[in-house]
Amino acid sequence: MKFSKIGHVSLVSAIALILASAFTACNPVTIDYLFVAGQKGDSSGNGQIQTFLVDRVSGALEIFNSTVSSGGVTPVSEAVATDYSHLYVANQGDSTLVEFTINGGKLESSKTITLDAEGNTPVAITMNGSGTLLYVASTYQPGCTTAIPTAKSCNGGALAVFPVGTDGSLGSAITNGTLSYWPVGINPTAVNALASGSAVYVTSYDPGAGIGYVNGFSATSAGALSSLGAFQAGVKPVGIASDPTSRFVYATDFSQNQLIAYSIIGGASLHPLINGPFRTGNQPSALTIDPRGHFIYVSNRLDNTISAYSIDLSTGSPTAAVNTTGQVANSTGTAPVAVLVDPSFGRFVYSANLFDNSVTGFLLNSSTGTLSPSQNGPYPSIGAPVALAAVPRGNHSIQVNQP
């Protein structure tokens, strides 16, 4: 039997459609779920979490399901379990810490902890490298609503440590003698734990003295901390990150428009790089390091930009990554306050833009670190987005390169 030309074309098209369907089934278009924390959009301050799908080719975002409640008022920070099974959200307005299970990108609230003896008014949370501890930095110590450095009590912020079970559930805060927290400096702003688990750091600043600090602690796998003291960090550090090899720490100085870099000595102590600090845009807020430890991305709140830097892997020194257009900054929405690199391929960068309720996406050049706008962005989001977190869809999380 002979096929006509039309029949032959139809057969080829059908086969192509079947093959394309099979390929898509094995290689899903979505590579990540991106969780954006913000507010409901009214005067209540009730927190919301919006989920986006991340396209594996373009990095474009698509809304997935309906928003869910953050479980509290005014969410400020998110963290993800290292096995990507849970999302944790800190709500500043009512001092709550909410645990969500992640099932196929869908969020279900499973536990709420109201901070009391652990401190109050949380500002930032982060997970340790092994996923067994969640660190929570709060503005005030328990029972306090102000902080004065010279006072005998209520003289700073608090850092609490919550154990995380194998099922992702949060336990009771680890004790520090008679306390359920470790004291940190006045006005804590951000927290970061080394991937190695050997140390955790909290940025803070004293506006009266005009000095910023990184409060350092050596850490055990059981969650016990020992203070290393405060390392000077410009005037107002508000963001902090460390590289995946636990050799370098970076902090943004919001007041002096600079990126401060440290090398890590003895697994925990910080030593400023001799050729720093490094210039940023105006009012640098958050920062992130790509999963391979090659590039740094800094959100500049006043400039509405993201700055990109390549990291010298031997010294830790950052160098501005210049686009082919000659520009060193990348435009975002209004007031970017959070920045994230996708965990699946490490190919896309996103910023949460506080004042125009949007998320901006970029494609990351894996050779140079430079950025280019993603397709159809920026993407409208829930009100006042302030925090980003993401988990891979499927089994393709990026592998970290060791030096």
mmCIF file of C-alpha atoms in Angstrom:
data_model
loop_
_atom_site.group_PDB
_atom_site.id
_atom_site.type_symbol
_atom_site.label_atom_id
_atom_site.label_comp_id
_atom_site.label_asym_id
_atom_site.label_seq_id
_atom_site.Cartn_x
_atom_site.Cartn_y
_atom_site.Cartn_z
ATOM 1 C CA MET A 1 0.000 0.000 0.000
ATOM 2 C CA LYS A 2 1.322 3.429 -0.969
ATOM 3 C CA PHE A 3 0.880 6.596 1.093
ATOM 4 C CA SER A 4 -0.142 9.843 -0.523
ATOM 5 C CA LYS A 5 2.040 12.871 0.154
ATOM 6 C CA ILE A 6 -0.581 14.232 2.523
ATOM 7 C CA GLY A 7 -0.808 10.912 4.332
ATOM 8 C CA HIS A 8 2.973 10.706 4.607
ATOM 9 C CA VAL A 9 3.174 14.192 6.104
ATOM 10 C CA SER A 10 0.401 13.355 8.543
ATOM 11 C CA LEU A 11 2.206 10.196 9.653
ATOM 12 C CA VAL A 12 5.483 12.057 10.171
ATOM 13 C CA SER A 13 3.680 14.762 12.137
ATOM 14 C CA ALA A 14 1.979 12.187 14.326
ATOM 15 C CA ILE A 15 5.263 10.427 15.059
ATOM 16 C CA ALA A 16 6.924 13.750 15.851
ATOM 17 C CA LEU A 17 4.084 14.627 18.218
ATOM 18 C CA ILE A 18 4.426 11.296 20.016
ATOM 19 C CA LEU A 19 8.197 11.700 20.353
ATOM 20 C CA ALA A 20 7.820 15.263 21.585
ATOM 21 C CA SER A 21 5.289 14.135 24.166
ATOM 22 C CA ALA A 22 7.612 11.378 25.365
ATOM 23 C CA PHE A 23 10.526 13.788 25.573
ATOM 24 C CA THR A 24 8.473 16.306 27.541
ATOM 25 C CA ALA A 25 7.325 13.600 29.949
ATOM 26 C CA CYS A 26 10.949 12.708 30.702
ATOM 27 C CA ASN A 27 12.136 16.313 30.697
ATOM 28 C CA PRO A 28 9.515 18.490 32.413
ATOM 29 C CA VAL A 29 9.294 22.087 31.320
ATOM 30 C CA THR A 30 9.272 23.223 34.947
ATOM 31 C CA ILE A 31 12.577 22.846 36.785
ATOM 32 C CA ASP A 32 11.835 24.748 40.010
ATOM 33 C CA TYR A 33 9.084 25.932 42.277
ATOM 34 C CA LEU A 34 9.713 29.514 43.414
ATOM 35 C CA PHE A 35 8.052 30.651 46.653
ATOM 36 C CA VAL A 36 7.527 34.396 47.120
ATOM 37 C CA ALA A 37 6.555 35.713 50.564
ATOM 38 C CA GLY A 38 4.714 38.992 50.847
ATOM 39 C CA GLN A 39 1.450 40.477 52.052
ATOM 40 C CA LYS A 40 -2.187 40.127 51.188
ATOM 41 C CA GLY A 41 -2.401 43.549 49.601
ATOM 42 C CA ASP A 42 -4.538 45.256 52.252
ATOM 43 C CA SER A 43 -3.858 47.021 55.550
ATOM 44 C CA SER A 44 -4.051 43.806 57.606
ATOM 45 C CA GLY A 45 -0.434 42.833 57.046
ATOM 46 C CA ASN A 46 -1.546 39.217 56.756
ATOM 47 C CA GLY A 47 1.201 37.245 55.092
ATOM 48 C CA GLN A 48 0.872 35.325 51.838
ATOM 49 C CA ILE A 49 3.062 32.900 49.901
ATOM 50 C CA GLN A 50 2.810 32.752 46.134
ATOM 51 C CA THR A 51 4.207 29.853 44.099
ATOM 52 C CA PHE A 52 5.652 30.177 40.603
ATOM 53 C CA LEU A 53 6.791 27.541 38.133
ATOM 54 C CA VAL A 54 10.243 28.167 36.591
ATOM 55 C CA ASP A 55 10.608 27.306 32.907
ATOM 56 C CA ARG A 56 13.716 25.192 32.305
ATOM 57 C CA VAL A 57 14.629 26.895 29.013
ATOM 58 C CA SER A 58 13.869 30.584 29.497
ATOM 59 C CA GLY A 59 13.546 30.998 33.274
ATOM 60 C CA ALA A 60 10.129 32.581 32.726
ATOM 61 C CA LEU A 61 7.721 32.377 35.665
ATOM 62 C CA GLU A 62 4.158 31.105 35.683
ATOM 63 C CA ILE A 63 1.801 31.275 38.667
ATOM 64 C CA PHE A 64 1.101 27.858 40.184
ATOM 65 C CA ASN A 65 -2.073 27.281 42.231
ATOM 66 C CA SER A 66 -3.533 29.865 44.587
ATOM 67 C CA THR A 67 -1.576 31.802 47.191
ATOM 68 C CA VAL A 68 -1.559 30.402 50.713
ATOM 69 C CA SER A 69 -1.384 32.149 54.051
ATOM 70 C CA SER A 70 2.076 32.523 55.575
ATOM 71 C CA GLY A 71 0.457 31.636 58.869
ATOM 72 C CA GLY A 72 1.132 35.022 60.403
ATOM 73 C CA VAL A 73 1.577 38.756 59.930
ATOM 74 C CA THR A 74 4.286 40.438 57.857
ATOM 75 C CA PRO A 75 6.535 37.607 56.641
ATOM 76 C CA VAL A 76 10.196 38.616 56.337
ATOM 77 C CA SER A 77 12.276 35.508 55.635
ATOM 78 C CA GLU A 78 12.092 31.990 54.181
ATOM 79 C CA ALA A 79 14.297 28.903 54.389
ATOM 80 C CA VAL A 80 14.080 25.503 52.689
ATOM 81 C CA ALA A 81 14.991 22.080 54.047
ATOM 82 C CA THR A 82 18.082 20.621 52.402
ATOM 83 C CA ASP A 83 16.008 17.696 51.072
ATOM 84 C CA TYR A 84 13.488 20.250 49.691
ATOM 85 C CA SER A 85 10.608 18.671 51.613
ATOM 86 C CA HIS A 86 9.785 21.652 53.837
ATOM 87 C CA LEU A 87 9.561 25.442 53.719
ATOM 88 C CA TYR A 88 9.959 27.568 56.845
ATOM 89 C CA VAL A 89 8.650 31.133 57.107
ATOM 90 C CA ALA A 90 9.305 33.789 59.763
ATOM 91 C CA ASN A 91 6.486 36.282 60.339
ATOM 92 C CA GLN A 92 7.726 39.441 61.991
ATOM 93 C CA GLY A 93 4.382 41.033 62.864
ATOM 94 C CA ASP A 94 3.260 38.316 65.261
ATOM 95 C CA SER A 95 6.619 36.627 65.975
ATOM 96 C CA THR A 96 5.684 33.280 64.487
ATOM 97 C CA LEU A 97 7.732 30.594 62.797
ATOM 98 C CA VAL A 98 5.645 28.461 60.436
ATOM 99 C CA GLU A 99 6.566 25.079 58.980
ATOM 100 C CA PHE A 100 5.129 23.943 55.630
ATOM 101 C CA THR A 101 5.385 20.606 53.863
ATOM 102 C CA ILE A 102 6.106 20.763 50.125
ATOM 103 C CA ASN A 103 4.314 18.184 48.007
ATOM 104 C CA GLY A 104 4.625 18.620 44.268
ATOM 105 C CA GLY A 105 5.077 22.336 44.760
ATOM 106 C CA LYS A 106 1.978 22.583 46.929
ATOM 107 C CA LEU A 107 2.378 24.035 50.422
ATOM 108 C CA GLU A 108 0.557 22.755 53.490
ATOM 109 C CA SER A 109 1.033 24.339 56.900
ATOM 110 C CA SER A 110 2.025 21.683 59.422
ATOM 111 C CA LYS A 111 3.235 23.556 62.513
ATOM 112 C CA THR A 112 3.368 27.052 63.997
ATOM 113 C CA ILE A 113 5.750 28.164 66.736
ATOM 114 C CA THR A 114 5.100 31.473 68.480
ATOM 115 C CA LEU A 115 8.445 32.864 69.592
ATOM 116 C CA ASP A 116 8.579 33.661 73.297
ATOM 117 C CA ALA A 117 11.604 32.574 75.302
ATOM 118 C CA GLU A 118 13.566 32.403 72.025
ATOM 119 C CA GLY A 119 13.242 36.152 71.303
ATOM 120 C CA ASN A 120 10.674 38.220 69.456
ATOM 121 C CA THR A 121 10.221 40.136 66.197
ATOM 122 C CA PRO A 122 12.213 37.823 63.891
ATOM 123 C CA VAL A 123 14.182 39.363 61.026
ATOM 124 C CA ALA A 124 15.844 36.404 59.298
ATOM 125 C CA ILE A 125 16.113 32.613 59.268
ATOM 126 C CA THR A 126 18.515 30.157 57.643
ATOM 127 C CA MET A 127 19.215 26.429 57.575
ATOM 128 C CA ASN A 128 22.556 24.798 58.377
ATOM 129 C CA GLY A 129 24.338 22.845 55.653
ATOM 130 C CA SER A 130 23.187 19.421 56.794
ATOM 131 C CA GLY A 131 19.570 20.484 57.235
ATOM 132 C CA THR A 132 19.428 19.578 60.919
ATOM 133 C CA LEU A 133 19.257 23.074 62.450
ATOM 134 C CA LEU A 134 17.223 26.199 61.739
ATOM 135 C CA TYR A 135 18.679 29.509 62.958
ATOM 136 C CA VAL A 136 16.310 32.370 63.808
ATOM 137 C CA ALA A 137 17.590 35.910 64.371
ATOM 138 C CA SER A 138 15.198 38.250 66.215
ATOM 139 C CA THR A 139 15.299 41.986 66.825
ATOM 140 C CA TYR A 140 14.686 41.728 70.554
ATOM 141 C CA GLN A 141 15.465 39.414 73.416
ATOM 142 C CA PRO A 142 12.528 37.795 75.239
ATOM 143 C CA GLY A 143 10.227 40.254 76.998
ATOM 144 C CA CYS A 144 11.857 43.268 75.327
ATOM 145 C CA THR A 145 10.537 45.799 72.840
ATOM 146 C CA THR A 146 13.619 48.040 72.846
ATOM 147 C CA ALA A 147 17.342 47.348 72.899
ATOM 148 C CA ILE A 148 20.057 49.503 74.451
ATOM 149 C CA PRO A 149 23.658 48.258 74.141
ATOM 150 C CA THR A 150 24.727 49.502 77.597
ATOM 151 C CA ALA A 151 21.728 48.121 79.476
ATOM 152 C CA LYS A 152 21.978 45.086 81.757
ATOM 153 C CA SER A 153 18.998 43.475 80.035
ATOM 154 C CA CYS A 154 17.298 44.037 76.686
ATOM 155 C CA ASN A 155 20.725 44.980 75.342
ATOM 156 C CA GLY A 156 20.482 43.471 71.875
ATOM 157 C CA GLY A 157 18.895 40.856 69.680
ATOM 158 C CA ALA A 158 18.591 37.089 69.941
ATOM 159 C CA LEU A 159 19.723 34.082 67.926
ATOM 160 C CA ALA A 160 17.696 30.916 68.522
ATOM 161 C CA VAL A 161 18.554 27.435 67.230
ATOM 162 C CA PHE A 162 15.775 24.963 66.442
ATOM 163 C CA PRO A 163 16.548 21.301 65.726
ATOM 164 C CA VAL A 164 15.003 19.876 62.558
ATOM 165 C CA GLY A 165 13.864 16.255 62.610
ATOM 166 C CA THR A 166 14.393 13.766 59.802
ATOM 167 C CA ASP A 167 10.749 14.385 58.879
ATOM 168 C CA GLY A 168 11.388 18.148 58.629
ATOM 169 C CA SER A 169 9.559 18.987 61.845
ATOM 170 C CA LEU A 170 10.880 21.687 64.185
ATOM 171 C CA GLY A 171 11.700 20.784 67.771
ATOM 172 C CA SER A 172 12.089 22.954 70.861
ATOM 173 C CA ALA A 173 14.858 25.554 70.795
ATOM 174 C CA ILE A 174 18.263 24.381 71.972
ATOM 175 C CA THR A 175 19.192 25.899 75.324
ATOM 176 C CA ASN A 176 22.117 28.149 76.163
ATOM 177 C CA GLY A 177 22.413 27.532 79.876
ATOM 178 C CA THR A 178 19.205 28.979 81.325
ATOM 179 C CA LEU A 179 18.418 30.803 78.088
ATOM 180 C CA SER A 180 16.706 29.581 74.923
ATOM 181 C CA TYR A 181 18.791 31.879 72.716
ATOM 182 C CA TRP A 182 22.239 33.404 72.259
ATOM 183 C CA PRO A 183 22.567 37.211 72.606
ATOM 184 C CA VAL A 184 23.648 39.180 69.539
ATOM 185 C CA GLY A 185 24.227 42.863 68.916
ATOM 186 C CA ILE A 186 21.631 45.592 68.676
ATOM 187 C CA ASN A 187 19.520 45.681 65.477
ATOM 188 C CA PRO A 188 20.265 42.272 63.935
ATOM 189 C CA THR A 189 19.461 42.188 60.226
ATOM 190 C CA ALA A 190 20.472 38.874 58.647
ATOM 191 C CA VAL A 191 21.824 35.418 59.473
ATOM 192 C CA ASN A 192 23.991 32.930 57.588
ATOM 193 C CA ALA A 193 25.360 29.479 58.429
ATOM 194 C CA LEU A 194 28.436 27.989 56.785
ATOM 195 C CA ALA A 195 27.811 24.964 54.575
ATOM 196 C CA SER A 196 30.401 23.114 56.675
ATOM 197 C CA GLY A 197 28.307 23.650 59.798
ATOM 198 C CA SER A 198 31.283 25.039 61.740
ATOM 199 C CA ALA A 199 29.942 28.571 62.238
ATOM 200 C CA VAL A 200 26.959 30.897 62.014
ATOM 201 C CA TYR A 201 26.974 34.686 61.620
ATOM 202 C CA VAL A 202 24.484 37.463 62.363
ATOM 203 C CA THR A 203 24.813 40.999 60.993
ATOM 204 C CA SER A 204 23.815 43.899 63.237
ATOM 205 C CA TYR A 205 24.422 47.627 63.570
ATOM 206 C CA ASP A 206 24.535 50.320 66.258
ATOM 207 C CA PRO A 207 23.172 53.589 64.787
ATOM 208 C CA GLY A 208 24.373 55.571 67.794
ATOM 209 C CA ALA A 209 27.973 54.540 67.246
ATOM 210 C CA GLY A 210 27.653 54.369 63.458
ATOM 211 C CA ILE A 211 29.235 50.909 63.377
ATOM 212 C CA GLY A 212 28.091 47.632 61.893
ATOM 213 C CA TYR A 213 29.092 44.162 62.993
ATOM 214 C CA VAL A 214 29.110 40.509 62.048
ATOM 215 C CA ASN A 215 28.465 38.542 65.242
ATOM 216 C CA GLY A 216 30.255 35.214 64.897
ATOM 217 C CA PHE A 217 29.599 31.885 66.612
ATOM 218 C CA SER A 218 31.330 28.562 66.268
ATOM 219 C CA ALA A 219 28.756 25.782 66.055
ATOM 220 C CA THR A 220 28.493 22.103 66.858
ATOM 221 C CA SER A 221 26.349 19.582 65.010
ATOM 222 C CA ALA A 222 24.135 19.430 68.103
ATOM 223 C CA GLY A 223 23.357 23.159 67.828
ATOM 224 C CA ALA A 224 25.479 24.500 70.685
ATOM 225 C CA LEU A 225 27.098 27.863 69.915
ATOM 226 C CA SER A 226 30.188 29.627 71.254
ATOM 227 C CA SER A 227 30.614 33.346 70.677
ATOM 228 C CA LEU A 228 33.587 34.452 68.577
ATOM 229 C CA GLY A 229 32.868 38.108 69.245
ATOM 230 C CA ALA A 230 31.801 40.839 66.827
ATOM 231 C CA PHE A 231 33.743 41.598 63.652
ATOM 232 C CA GLN A 232 33.420 45.146 62.331
ATOM 233 C CA ALA A 233 31.344 45.433 59.154
ATOM 234 C CA GLY A 234 31.006 48.987 57.901
ATOM 235 C CA VAL A 235 28.076 51.076 59.116
ATOM 236 C CA LYS A 236 24.863 49.156 58.410
ATOM 237 C CA PRO A 237 25.260 45.577 57.156
ATOM 238 C CA VAL A 238 21.882 44.177 56.124
ATOM 239 C CA GLY A 239 22.698 41.063 54.081
ATOM 240 C CA ILE A 240 25.158 38.206 54.496
ATOM 241 C CA ALA A 241 26.139 35.090 52.540
ATOM 242 C CA SER A 242 28.960 32.535 52.462
ATOM 243 C CA ASP A 243 30.381 30.489 49.602
ATOM 244 C CA PRO A 244 29.598 26.741 49.373
ATOM 245 C CA THR A 245 33.177 25.788 50.278
ATOM 246 C CA SER A 246 32.949 27.696 53.608
ATOM 247 C CA ARG A 247 36.067 29.754 52.866
ATOM 248 C CA PHE A 248 34.577 33.232 52.390
ATOM 249 C CA VAL A 249 31.835 35.411 53.878
ATOM 250 C CA TYR A 250 30.319 38.531 52.294
ATOM 251 C CA ALA A 251 28.130 41.275 53.800
ATOM 252 C CA THR A 252 26.366 44.244 52.193
ATOM 253 C CA ASP A 253 26.781 47.678 53.809
ATOM 254 C CA PHE A 254 23.510 49.487 53.114
ATOM 255 C CA SER A 255 24.810 52.878 54.273
ATOM 256 C CA GLN A 256 28.185 52.963 52.515
ATOM 257 C CA ASN A 257 27.231 51.196 49.274
ATOM 258 C CA GLN A 258 29.804 48.475 49.551
ATOM 259 C CA LEU A 259 30.342 44.739 49.724
ATOM 260 C CA ILE A 260 32.558 43.626 52.602
ATOM 261 C CA ALA A 261 34.448 40.364 52.132
ATOM 262 C CA TYR A 262 36.103 38.098 54.686
ATOM 263 C CA SER A 263 38.210 34.979 54.553
ATOM 264 C CA ILE A 264 37.455 32.326 57.165
ATOM 265 C CA ILE A 265 40.288 31.277 59.454
ATOM 266 C CA GLY A 266 40.227 28.159 61.595
ATOM 267 C CA GLY A 267 36.772 27.227 60.361
ATOM 268 C CA ALA A 268 34.977 30.186 61.946
ATOM 269 C CA SER A 269 36.922 33.420 62.581
ATOM 270 C CA LEU A 270 36.668 36.197 59.991
ATOM 271 C CA HIS A 271 39.522 38.181 58.470
ATOM 272 C CA PRO A 272 38.709 41.090 56.080
ATOM 273 C CA LEU A 273 40.146 40.784 52.588
ATOM 274 C CA ILE A 274 42.954 43.330 52.249
ATOM 275 C CA ASN A 275 41.714 44.671 48.904
ATOM 276 C CA GLY A 276 38.138 45.297 50.118
ATOM 277 C CA PRO A 277 35.540 46.632 50.593
ATOM 278 C CA PHE A 278 34.118 46.531 47.069
ATOM 279 C CA ARG A 279 31.737 49.016 45.479
ATOM 280 C CA THR A 280 28.079 48.191 44.891
ATOM 281 C CA GLY A 281 25.067 50.145 43.724
ATOM 282 C CA ASN A 282 23.140 52.416 46.075
ATOM 283 C CA GLN A 283 21.674 50.853 49.211
ATOM 284 C CA PRO A 284 22.737 47.223 48.680
ATOM 285 C CA SER A 285 20.255 45.035 50.487
ATOM 286 C CA ALA A 286 20.351 41.287 49.924
ATOM 287 C CA LEU A 287 22.959 39.084 48.290
ATOM 288 C CA THR A 288 23.298 35.507 47.161
ATOM 289 C CA ILE A 289 26.033 33.231 45.818
ATOM 290 C CA ASP A 290 25.384 30.747 43.024
ATOM 291 C CA PRO A 291 25.467 27.038 44.004
ATOM 292 C CA ARG A 292 28.892 26.537 42.377
ATOM 293 C CA GLY A 293 30.433 29.401 44.359
ATOM 294 C CA HIS A 294 31.558 31.287 41.259
ATOM 295 C CA PHE A 295 29.358 34.401 41.321
ATOM 296 C CA ILE A 296 27.782 36.895 43.750
ATOM 297 C CA TYR A 297 24.568 38.813 43.078
ATOM 298 C CA VAL A 298 23.653 41.913 45.096
ATOM 299 C CA SER A 299 20.275 43.684 45.036
ATOM 300 C CA ASN A 300 20.596 47.486 45.135
ATOM 301 C CA ARG A 301 17.401 48.818 46.644
ATOM 302 C CA LEU A 302 17.713 52.500 45.718
ATOM 303 C CA ASP A 303 19.080 51.903 42.206
ATOM 304 C CA ASN A 304 16.538 49.209 41.288
ATOM 305 C CA THR A 305 19.340 46.995 40.035
ATOM 306 C CA ILE A 306 21.216 43.742 40.579
ATOM 307 C CA SER A 307 25.028 43.839 40.577
ATOM 308 C CA ALA A 308 26.927 40.742 39.454
ATOM 309 C CA TYR A 309 30.438 39.750 40.579
ATOM 310 C CA SER A 310 32.733 36.882 39.721
ATOM 311 C CA ILE A 311 34.676 35.361 42.630
ATOM 312 C CA ASP A 312 38.399 34.696 42.475
ATOM 313 C CA LEU A 313 38.334 31.120 43.769
ATOM 314 C CA SER A 314 41.813 31.368 45.278
ATOM 315 C CA THR A 315 41.428 34.697 47.127
ATOM 316 C CA GLY A 316 37.675 35.217 47.416
ATOM 317 C CA SER A 317 37.918 38.694 45.872
ATOM 318 C CA PRO A 318 34.839 39.727 43.872
ATOM 319 C CA THR A 319 35.174 41.479 40.507
ATOM 320 C CA ALA A 320 32.265 43.198 38.766
ATOM 321 C CA ALA A 321 30.904 41.109 35.897
ATOM 322 C CA VAL A 322 30.435 43.411 32.897
ATOM 323 C CA ASN A 323 27.725 42.628 30.329
ATOM 324 C CA THR A 324 28.422 42.783 26.595
ATOM 325 C CA THR A 325 26.522 46.088 26.640
ATOM 326 C CA GLY A 326 29.214 47.514 28.907
ATOM 327 C CA GLN A 327 26.835 47.725 31.867
ATOM 328 C CA VAL A 328 27.681 46.329 35.292
ATOM 329 C CA ALA A 329 24.158 46.668 36.755
ATOM 330 C CA ASN A 330 20.956 44.925 35.714
ATOM 331 C CA SER A 331 17.572 46.650 35.995
ATOM 332 C CA THR A 332 14.873 45.225 38.261
ATOM 333 C CA GLY A 333 11.499 46.396 39.511
ATOM 334 C CA THR A 334 11.273 49.040 42.224
ATOM 335 C CA ALA A 335 13.231 48.408 45.444
ATOM 336 C CA PRO A 336 14.668 44.883 45.104
ATOM 337 C CA VAL A 337 15.097 43.488 48.623
ATOM 338 C CA ALA A 338 15.710 39.772 47.995
ATOM 339 C CA VAL A 339 17.733 37.888 45.394
ATOM 340 C CA LEU A 340 18.030 34.170 44.606
ATOM 341 C CA VAL A 341 19.721 31.778 42.154
ATOM 342 C CA ASP A 342 17.611 28.796 41.087
ATOM 343 C CA PRO A 343 18.757 25.558 42.779
ATOM 344 C CA SER A 344 18.172 23.179 39.865
ATOM 345 C CA PHE A 345 20.457 24.386 37.093
ATOM 346 C CA GLY A 346 21.950 27.517 38.686
ATOM 347 C CA ARG A 347 21.044 29.315 35.445
ATOM 348 C CA PHE A 348 18.471 31.859 36.582
ATOM 349 C CA VAL A 349 18.495 34.780 39.044
ATOM 350 C CA TYR A 350 15.393 36.388 40.568
ATOM 351 C CA SER A 351 14.750 39.498 42.640
ATOM 352 C CA ALA A 352 11.723 40.356 44.797
ATOM 353 C CA ASN A 353 10.778 43.996 44.237
ATOM 354 C CA LEU A 354 9.103 45.511 47.282
ATOM 355 C CA PHE A 355 7.458 48.644 45.940
ATOM 356 C CA ASP A 356 5.986 47.567 42.604
ATOM 357 C CA ASN A 357 4.870 44.082 43.650
ATOM 358 C CA SER A 358 6.895 42.148 41.118
ATOM 359 C CA VAL A 359 9.608 39.555 40.590
ATOM 360 C CA THR A 360 12.338 40.170 38.023
ATOM 361 C CA GLY A 361 14.084 37.253 36.318
ATOM 362 C CA PHE A 362 17.470 36.961 34.608
ATOM 363 C CA LEU A 363 19.398 34.340 32.662
ATOM 364 C CA LEU A 364 22.827 33.688 34.171
ATOM 365 C CA ASN A 365 25.805 33.248 31.865
ATOM 366 C CA SER A 366 27.580 30.318 33.535
ATOM 367 C CA SER A 367 30.946 31.328 32.058
ATOM 368 C CA THR A 368 31.006 35.038 32.941
ATOM 369 C CA GLY A 369 28.293 35.480 35.563
ATOM 370 C CA THR A 370 26.646 38.257 33.567
ATOM 371 C CA LEU A 371 22.857 38.521 33.400
ATOM 372 C CA SER A 372 20.275 39.093 30.695
ATOM 373 C CA PRO A 373 16.512 39.627 31.219
ATOM 374 C CA SER A 374 14.340 36.520 31.188
ATOM 375 C CA GLN A 375 11.363 36.145 28.879
ATOM 376 C CA ASN A 376 8.210 38.201 29.531
ATOM 377 C CA GLY A 377 9.433 39.693 32.813
ATOM 378 C CA PRO A 378 9.007 41.308 35.226
ATOM 379 C CA TYR A 379 6.299 39.104 36.721
ATOM 380 C CA PRO A 380 3.462 40.559 38.843
ATOM 381 C CA SER A 381 3.439 39.156 42.380
ATOM 382 C CA ILE A 382 1.590 39.407 45.655
ATOM 383 C CA GLY A 383 1.842 42.622 47.644
ATOM 384 C CA ALA A 384 5.166 43.798 49.058
ATOM 385 C CA PRO A 385 7.280 40.720 48.196
ATOM 386 C CA VAL A 386 10.221 40.511 50.602
ATOM 387 C CA ALA A 387 11.574 36.954 50.534
ATOM 388 C CA LEU A 388 12.352 34.238 47.990
ATOM 389 C CA ALA A 389 12.939 30.503 48.275
ATOM 390 C CA ALA A 390 13.009 27.737 45.670
ATOM 391 C CA VAL A 391 13.124 23.958 45.389
ATOM 392 C CA PRO A 392 13.932 21.801 42.345
ATOM 393 C CA ARG A 393 11.132 20.017 40.534
ATOM 394 C CA GLY A 394 12.254 16.475 39.912
ATOM 395 C CA ASN A 395 15.677 14.988 40.410
ATOM 396 C CA HIS A 396 18.081 17.528 38.972
ATOM 397 C CA SER A 397 19.566 19.682 41.707
ATOM 398 C CA ILE A 398 22.835 21.329 40.699
ATOM 399 C CA GLN A 399 26.068 19.839 42.002
ATOM 400 C CA VAL A 400 28.463 22.136 43.834
ATOM 401 C CA ASN A 401 31.985 22.343 42.395
ATOM 402 C CA GLN A 402 34.781 22.045 44.922
ATOM 403 C CA PRO A 403 37.971 24.067 44.300
#
